[in-house]
Structures are given as structure tokens and as C-alpha cells.
Amino acid sequence: MLRDRDSLSRLENSMLAAFAVPHDRTGGREYPEPEHEYRLPFQRDRDRVIHSSAFKRLQYKTQVFVYSVGENYRNRLTHTLEVSGISRTIATASGLNSLLAETVALAHDLGHTPFGHAGQDMLSELMSEFGGFEHNKQSLRIVRLLESRYPQFPGLNLTLETLKGLMKHGAEYSTSTLGLERKQEGPSLEAQCADLADEIAYTNHDIEDGLEMGYLNLPELEEIRLWHEFSLRVKERYPNANEKVRIRTTIRELTNGMVSHIVERMRLRIEEYGILQRSDLNRVHSEGRKILGFEEDFGETVRELKSFLHRALYRHPSVVRMSDQGRDMIAVLFRYFRKHPDEIPESYKERIETEGLERIVCDFVAGMTDRYAEAVFNKLNG
């Protein structure tokens, strides 16, 4: 028997905790449109993100290592898929709306530039006098305006809950109603799942990629408390496993340990703060309390591990050299197209008059993949 949207919504809502975002109360969309006959609102949001051009381009955008280094390392797309899986796991185990958590995770890096954070930093510098640049805000700009797939509206017309989920804490999102609501309410627990899943994913997969690349030193990593604890358990459980399998097993166990810790801490805090329904979350937010997060001692060991990665991997001379090359390419491309706006695609040029040349050049350059940016750069310097 075919289930219609209302029956599906009732079924899905019956499995949610009272403080989760329900499937039938999304706040609507910026541009009203009929609901689908048998697909839930966040299900449609998720699919719209996956089918977007920006999502497909993530496969050729840098996570830590540029595409030319090799095909066995994470890129921005594989990172995003790992984040979505972890986010969905945390949400499901906690009685939250896993479709919303997954959708926010899938969209969270759409606005990332080529060449990772180095590209973002350079664009932020170049745009400092023209409204700035930040990849989380760019993700919102993409789903609200830049994607062009529907005749009825610009962007993807995602639900307001998904849009608010993409707004990061502390960022200024203008005085729009949406931005004010996000500031007053705080992020949904589902959005917080995606945020923490991002941290868990990149911390663990960067260890694996760094070791396989030879940039991380295993004996030095063994001195880091959190890694040593999980590594020791794996060695005791699988004494005959080879080193590569032990490393991958340790990473898997560490990921699971972080997720389990988050789920348990959320359960304890929900009980401690007396959260019985969604309105209680507003009270907790106004009191400045956090529901999702690591317990203090565990969090300190996570910070120690991340500090090691910053020191040993992200600041490794070869990574810094790749980052500097990416920064230089971004700067050259931005300045070139600012001087030659006639060479920008028509789909971008039509907004120059209303939004300014620099913003449109920024949109064009930020949307490039690593290899396209490199190809254009080489053509300009050929």
C-alpha cells in the first residue's frame, strides 16, 4: 500500500523524541510551493542538495590534499559523506530527526572554495572591503540564490529549518527574520549533530590520510593520550593484525568512541536540564548551556589530538606549500576576472549590476573546482 506524505509524517514523528524537529513543522519555505504527495519535506531538501551542481563539484575540491596528490585521499565530497553518516547516526540514536541532520551535513560545505581553507582565507582577504567571504555563508548563498535548477524560484528553496541549520554560531546573518530566529532560538539539536559530526569526521580521517601520506609519524601519534588509549585496546584485541589494519581499526574505534560519548552526554544533559519538549531548548539556549558536546576531560583529549594534527599535518611543509600555491592561484584568478568581467559566464554577469562586481567574481572563483582553477590559472600564465 502506498503511504501518502501525511501517513509517512505520522509514522516518522512517532519515532522522534519530543524535543526533535518534527517532519510536519518545518516553518515552510521561502517561496511557497505544494508539498509532495509522498515525500517528506526534509527528504526533498536532502535530494535537492545531492542533485545540486555545487554538491557534485565537491569531488574535485581539497580536503587536506589536492586532487593531483592521489585518488586514495579524502576530498571535500567524501568528507561530506562521512559527516552525513556520523550526523545521521548521532541523530537516530538520540531520537532526533535524522533526515534534517543528514541534510544539514550534506549541505554544510557547499560553499567551500578550491584548495580548502587556504582558498577560503585568501578570498576572505580579497573580499575584506566588499562584504567579506566565509564558506558557511557561501553555502547559504548557494542554496538560496546561486543554484539555478527550478523555473519557479532561485536556489533550491530548502525548508527554513534546513536553512537555519546551515547558519553557524557566532556568525552575522543580517537582520533578516531567518537570521534573528536562528540567533534567538539557537541551533536545532539536529544542526548541532551535523556540526559535531564534521569535527569527528575530519579529525579521524585526517589521521588516516596523514599516516598514509607519510606526513604523520606513528610513534609521535602514539604519545597522544586519546590515540594511545584506543590503539592499545586494538593491539590487545587483535595482536596478530598488521600495522595498517590496526591503524584503520583504531580510527574506526576512535570514531565510534567519540560518537558514543556524544550520544551518552546528550542523554545525560537532556535529563539534567529537564528538556521535555522543543520549547525547553530555547530556555537552555538563553541560559548559555550546551547540550551536545564532549565532557570536559574527554574534550581535552580531543583538543590535544587536534593540536597534534595542526602541528604535524596542517603545518607540514608540504601541506603548507600546497596551500600557498592554492592561495596564489585564487589571488591571481580573482584579480584577473575583476579586471576582465567580460570573461565571466553569463549566468554570473547578469547579477553584477545588483550585487557588485567583486561579489560576483567571488562567487565564480569560489565555485571552481581545484582542477578547473588550476587549468584556468595555467592558461592565463601559459
XYZ file of C-alpha atoms in Angstrom:
382
model
C 0.000 0.000 0.000
C 1.348 3.423 -0.981
C 1.762 5.686 2.037
C 0.964 9.343 1.431
C 3.003 12.156 2.950
C 0.732 12.635 5.973
C 0.840 8.972 6.967
C 4.604 8.889 6.431
C 4.950 12.003 8.548
C 2.913 10.477 11.391
C 4.956 7.284 11.210
C 8.296 9.126 11.264
C 7.174 11.519 14.013
C 6.164 8.592 16.210
C 9.834 7.604 16.414
C 11.074 11.084 17.359
C 11.710 12.462 20.820
C 9.504 15.360 21.904
C 12.437 17.781 21.532
C 13.246 16.763 17.949
C 12.205 18.791 14.905
C 9.021 17.113 13.599
C 8.638 16.237 9.945
C 5.430 18.240 9.569
C 6.581 21.512 11.214
C 9.364 22.906 9.064
C 8.495 26.602 9.074
C 7.729 26.322 5.383
C 9.924 27.507 2.511
C 10.979 30.985 1.400
C 8.976 30.519 -1.802
C 5.687 28.691 -1.170
C 5.247 25.501 -3.164
C 2.944 22.481 -2.865
C 4.117 19.598 -0.712
C 4.974 16.372 -2.480
C 2.391 13.605 -2.450
C 4.563 11.020 -0.670
C 7.929 12.625 0.107
C 8.684 14.376 3.376
C 9.953 17.982 3.356
C 13.453 17.208 4.660
C 13.644 14.260 2.279
C 13.113 16.682 -0.598
C 15.707 19.051 0.879
C 18.256 16.259 1.047
C 17.639 15.221 -2.541
C 17.803 18.796 -3.804
C 21.218 19.202 -2.174
C 22.518 15.927 -3.641
C 21.351 16.875 -7.149
C 22.832 20.377 -6.978
C 25.780 21.403 -9.122
C 27.683 22.626 -6.061
C 27.420 19.197 -4.429
C 28.805 17.416 -7.488
C 31.755 19.815 -7.640
C 32.830 18.838 -4.119
C 34.508 15.714 -5.510
C 37.219 17.903 -7.020
C 37.730 20.225 -4.060
C 40.514 19.852 -1.500
C 40.036 18.434 1.972
C 43.717 18.385 3.020
C 45.460 17.048 -0.093
C 44.797 18.425 -3.573
C 43.418 16.043 -6.196
C 46.764 15.741 -8.017
C 48.403 14.083 -4.985
C 46.419 10.881 -5.498
C 42.970 9.346 -5.570
C 43.122 7.439 -2.267
C 42.749 10.511 -0.052
C 39.649 12.337 1.099
C 38.227 15.145 -0.949
C 35.520 17.560 0.074
C 32.796 15.213 -1.199
C 33.975 12.060 0.595
C 34.411 14.151 3.746
C 30.831 15.405 3.384
C 29.508 11.853 3.008
C 31.348 10.784 6.157
C 29.913 13.758 8.039
C 26.391 12.900 6.883
C 26.758 9.302 8.054
C 28.022 10.277 11.503
C 25.404 13.004 11.831
C 22.634 10.575 10.933
C 23.952 8.043 13.467
C 24.020 10.552 16.338
C 20.556 11.850 15.476
C 18.973 8.402 15.127
C 20.454 7.130 18.389
C 19.170 10.237 20.192
C 15.618 10.281 18.863
C 16.266 13.310 16.648
C 15.233 13.946 13.052
C 17.952 12.110 11.143
C 16.747 13.420 7.765
C 17.266 17.009 8.894
C 20.650 16.223 10.465
C 21.742 14.433 7.295
C 20.590 17.266 5.042
C 22.452 19.925 7.018
C 25.569 17.743 6.915
C 25.314 17.226 3.150
C 24.987 20.977 2.537
C 27.466 22.260 5.125
C 30.474 22.523 2.778
C 28.791 23.535 -0.483
C 30.341 26.981 -0.177
C 33.924 25.802 0.223
C 36.458 27.223 -2.195
C 39.038 25.304 -4.215
C 42.212 24.487 -2.254
C 40.475 24.096 1.103
C 40.874 26.584 3.921
C 43.787 28.259 2.147
C 41.405 29.249 -0.645
C 38.829 30.498 1.839
C 41.415 32.574 3.706
C 42.598 34.237 0.502
C 39.072 35.017 -0.700
C 38.232 36.378 2.736
C 41.254 38.681 2.470
C 40.425 39.772 -1.078
C 36.788 40.451 -0.128
C 37.555 42.253 3.146
C 36.380 45.603 1.724
C 33.460 44.156 -0.219
C 31.377 42.354 2.393
C 33.821 39.567 3.254
C 33.744 35.879 2.486
C 33.087 32.861 4.722
C 32.309 29.402 3.391
C 29.334 28.770 5.702
C 27.659 31.947 4.484
C 28.537 30.962 0.928
C 26.781 27.628 1.444
C 23.631 29.560 2.327
C 24.106 31.844 -0.657
C 24.379 28.831 -2.941
C 21.200 27.113 -1.745
C 19.219 30.361 -1.579
C 20.377 32.075 -4.765
C 23.188 30.677 -6.890
C 21.848 27.240 -7.806
C 19.690 27.529 -10.905
C 17.572 24.417 -11.361
C 13.948 25.452 -10.968
C 11.759 27.811 -13.015
C 9.702 28.950 -10.001
C 12.461 30.303 -7.737
C 16.207 30.924 -7.381
C 18.323 28.482 -5.404
C 16.975 25.218 -4.021
C 14.154 26.675 -1.889
C 15.014 24.498 1.104
C 12.892 24.482 4.239
C 13.552 27.220 6.775
C 14.689 24.640 9.349
C 17.393 23.419 6.979
C 18.495 26.979 6.212
C 18.741 27.826 9.905
C 20.702 24.619 10.402
C 23.337 25.898 7.977
C 23.846 29.084 9.971
C 26.866 28.734 12.219
C 27.084 30.029 15.793
C 28.564 33.494 16.159
C 28.266 34.485 12.509
C 26.296 37.550 11.460
C 23.484 36.702 9.055
C 21.974 40.172 8.665
C 18.766 41.289 10.331
C 16.522 39.054 8.272
C 13.736 37.227 10.067
C 15.542 33.969 9.463
C 18.789 35.247 10.955
C 17.040 36.703 14.002
C 15.165 33.451 14.626
C 18.418 31.493 14.441
C 20.067 33.884 16.899
C 17.190 33.776 19.382
C 16.436 30.057 19.188
C 19.940 28.754 18.789
C 20.694 25.818 16.508
C 18.436 22.789 16.496
C 19.904 19.664 18.024
C 19.921 18.191 14.522
C 22.132 21.047 13.278
C 24.428 20.533 16.258
C 24.706 16.849 15.309
C 25.998 17.887 11.886
C 28.457 20.349 13.415
C 29.947 17.781 15.794
C 29.936 15.108 13.099
C 32.087 17.436 10.992
C 34.669 17.664 13.786
C 34.653 13.914 14.411
C 34.948 13.085 10.714
C 37.831 15.367 9.807
C 39.788 14.598 12.976
C 39.756 10.875 12.304
C 40.035 10.752 8.527
C 42.861 13.306 8.535
C 44.818 10.943 10.779
C 44.394 8.115 8.269
C 45.278 10.264 5.257
C 48.213 11.864 7.061
C 49.669 8.493 8.034
C 49.196 7.012 4.564
C 50.771 10.101 3.020
C 53.757 9.735 5.351
C 53.310 13.196 6.850
C 52.344 11.904 10.307
C 54.747 9.954 12.456
C 53.095 6.950 14.146
C 55.433 6.887 17.209
C 54.626 10.584 17.814
C 50.907 9.888 17.395
C 51.182 7.082 19.962
C 52.204 9.716 22.534
C 48.842 11.459 22.197
C 46.626 10.233 25.035
C 43.385 9.611 23.160
C 45.057 7.803 20.282
C 47.240 5.763 22.638
C 44.221 4.628 24.664
C 42.295 3.331 21.642
C 45.399 1.996 19.902
C 46.308 -0.057 22.977
C 42.840 -1.625 23.083
C 43.092 -2.600 19.424
C 46.566 -4.114 19.867
C 45.359 -6.188 22.818
C 42.268 -7.365 20.937
C 43.985 -8.068 17.606
C 47.632 -8.872 18.405
C 48.238 -10.577 15.055
C 46.812 -7.832 12.820
C 49.281 -5.996 10.611
C 50.058 -2.340 11.247
C 47.837 -0.890 8.509
C 44.814 -2.879 9.674
C 45.492 -1.898 13.304
C 45.647 1.766 12.345
C 42.375 1.624 10.433
C 40.730 -0.333 13.231
C 41.925 2.221 15.773
C 40.489 5.047 13.668
C 37.179 3.212 13.418
C 37.119 2.539 17.171
C 38.048 6.143 17.930
C 35.278 7.436 15.685
C 32.782 5.126 17.349
C 34.057 6.145 20.782
C 33.562 9.835 20.045
C 30.059 9.253 18.679
C 29.051 7.082 21.641
C 30.397 9.703 24.039
C 28.341 12.433 22.341
C 25.153 10.337 22.433
C 25.569 9.481 26.123
C 26.444 13.048 27.116
C 23.379 14.328 25.256
C 21.169 11.873 27.134
C 22.590 12.980 30.492
C 22.274 16.694 29.719
C 18.704 16.355 28.482
C 17.827 14.746 31.809
C 19.850 17.263 33.831
C 18.352 20.318 32.090
C 14.798 18.968 32.235
C 14.227 19.037 28.491
C 10.817 17.562 27.799
C 9.827 19.401 24.619
C 11.284 21.695 21.953
C 10.401 24.887 23.817
C 12.751 23.814 26.608
C 15.645 24.096 24.164
C 15.051 27.863 23.899
C 15.363 28.140 27.677
C 18.590 26.183 27.726
C 19.983 28.280 24.856
C 19.099 31.548 26.628
C 20.942 30.279 29.719
C 24.062 29.706 27.651
C 24.146 25.948 28.242
C 25.262 23.372 25.708
C 23.501 20.049 25.167
C 25.775 18.464 22.585
C 29.470 18.320 23.203
C 32.286 16.427 24.832
C 32.595 16.131 28.595
C 35.428 18.348 29.841
C 38.136 15.706 30.368
C 37.316 13.828 27.167
C 37.127 17.100 25.295
C 40.616 17.981 26.493
C 41.995 14.776 24.977
C 40.222 15.565 21.693
C 41.738 19.057 21.678
C 45.178 17.551 22.311
C 44.718 15.271 19.301
C 43.558 18.162 17.111
C 46.510 20.282 18.235
C 48.817 17.476 17.178
C 47.179 17.414 13.739
C 47.553 21.174 13.362
C 51.204 20.996 14.283
C 52.218 17.834 12.450
C 49.868 17.691 9.444
C 48.225 21.008 8.596
C 51.529 22.842 9.129
C 53.653 20.179 7.480
C 55.959 21.911 4.962
C 54.463 20.007 2.011
C 50.881 20.846 3.043
C 51.824 24.486 3.620
C 53.477 24.591 0.199
C 50.324 23.192 -1.456
C 48.207 25.687 0.496
C 50.407 28.607 -0.526
C 50.173 27.574 -4.173
C 46.385 27.434 -3.848
C 46.263 30.870 -2.213
C 48.361 32.323 -5.010
C 46.106 30.830 -7.694
C 42.982 32.182 -6.006
C 44.508 35.661 -5.819
C 45.534 35.642 -9.475
C 42.117 34.392 -10.634
C 40.178 36.910 -8.548
C 42.242 39.850 -9.741
C 42.142 38.714 -13.356
C 38.363 38.328 -13.546
C 37.888 41.561 -11.647
C 39.782 43.293 -14.486
C 38.121 41.179 -17.190
C 34.468 40.725 -16.143
C 33.504 40.096 -19.771
C 35.112 36.649 -19.432
C 32.844 35.607 -16.542
C 29.989 33.250 -17.557
C 26.723 34.956 -18.438
C 24.883 33.287 -15.567
C 27.110 35.239 -13.174
C 27.416 38.514 -15.122
C 23.691 39.201 -15.045
C 23.913 39.912 -11.274
C 26.862 42.348 -11.392
C 24.661 45.430 -11.533
C 22.621 44.479 -8.473
C 25.297 42.837 -6.317
C 28.568 44.385 -7.399
C 31.445 43.077 -9.463
C 33.573 41.800 -6.574
C 30.792 39.643 -5.121
C 30.130 38.059 -8.490
C 33.817 37.399 -9.127
C 33.966 35.870 -5.649
C 31.003 33.591 -6.436
C 32.648 32.470 -9.681
C 36.070 31.756 -8.169
C 34.674 30.122 -5.008
C 32.593 27.757 -7.133
C 35.562 26.459 -9.102
C 36.987 23.005 -8.510
C 40.701 22.618 -7.831
C 41.452 21.281 -11.272
C 39.368 23.897 -13.098
C 41.007 26.701 -11.113
C 44.409 25.230 -11.874
C 43.582 24.867 -15.569
C 42.406 28.472 -15.859
C 45.444 29.676 -13.911
C 47.796 27.744 -16.204
C 46.029 29.106 -19.274
C 46.436 32.666 -18.019
C 50.113 32.058 -17.335
C 50.826 29.924 -20.377
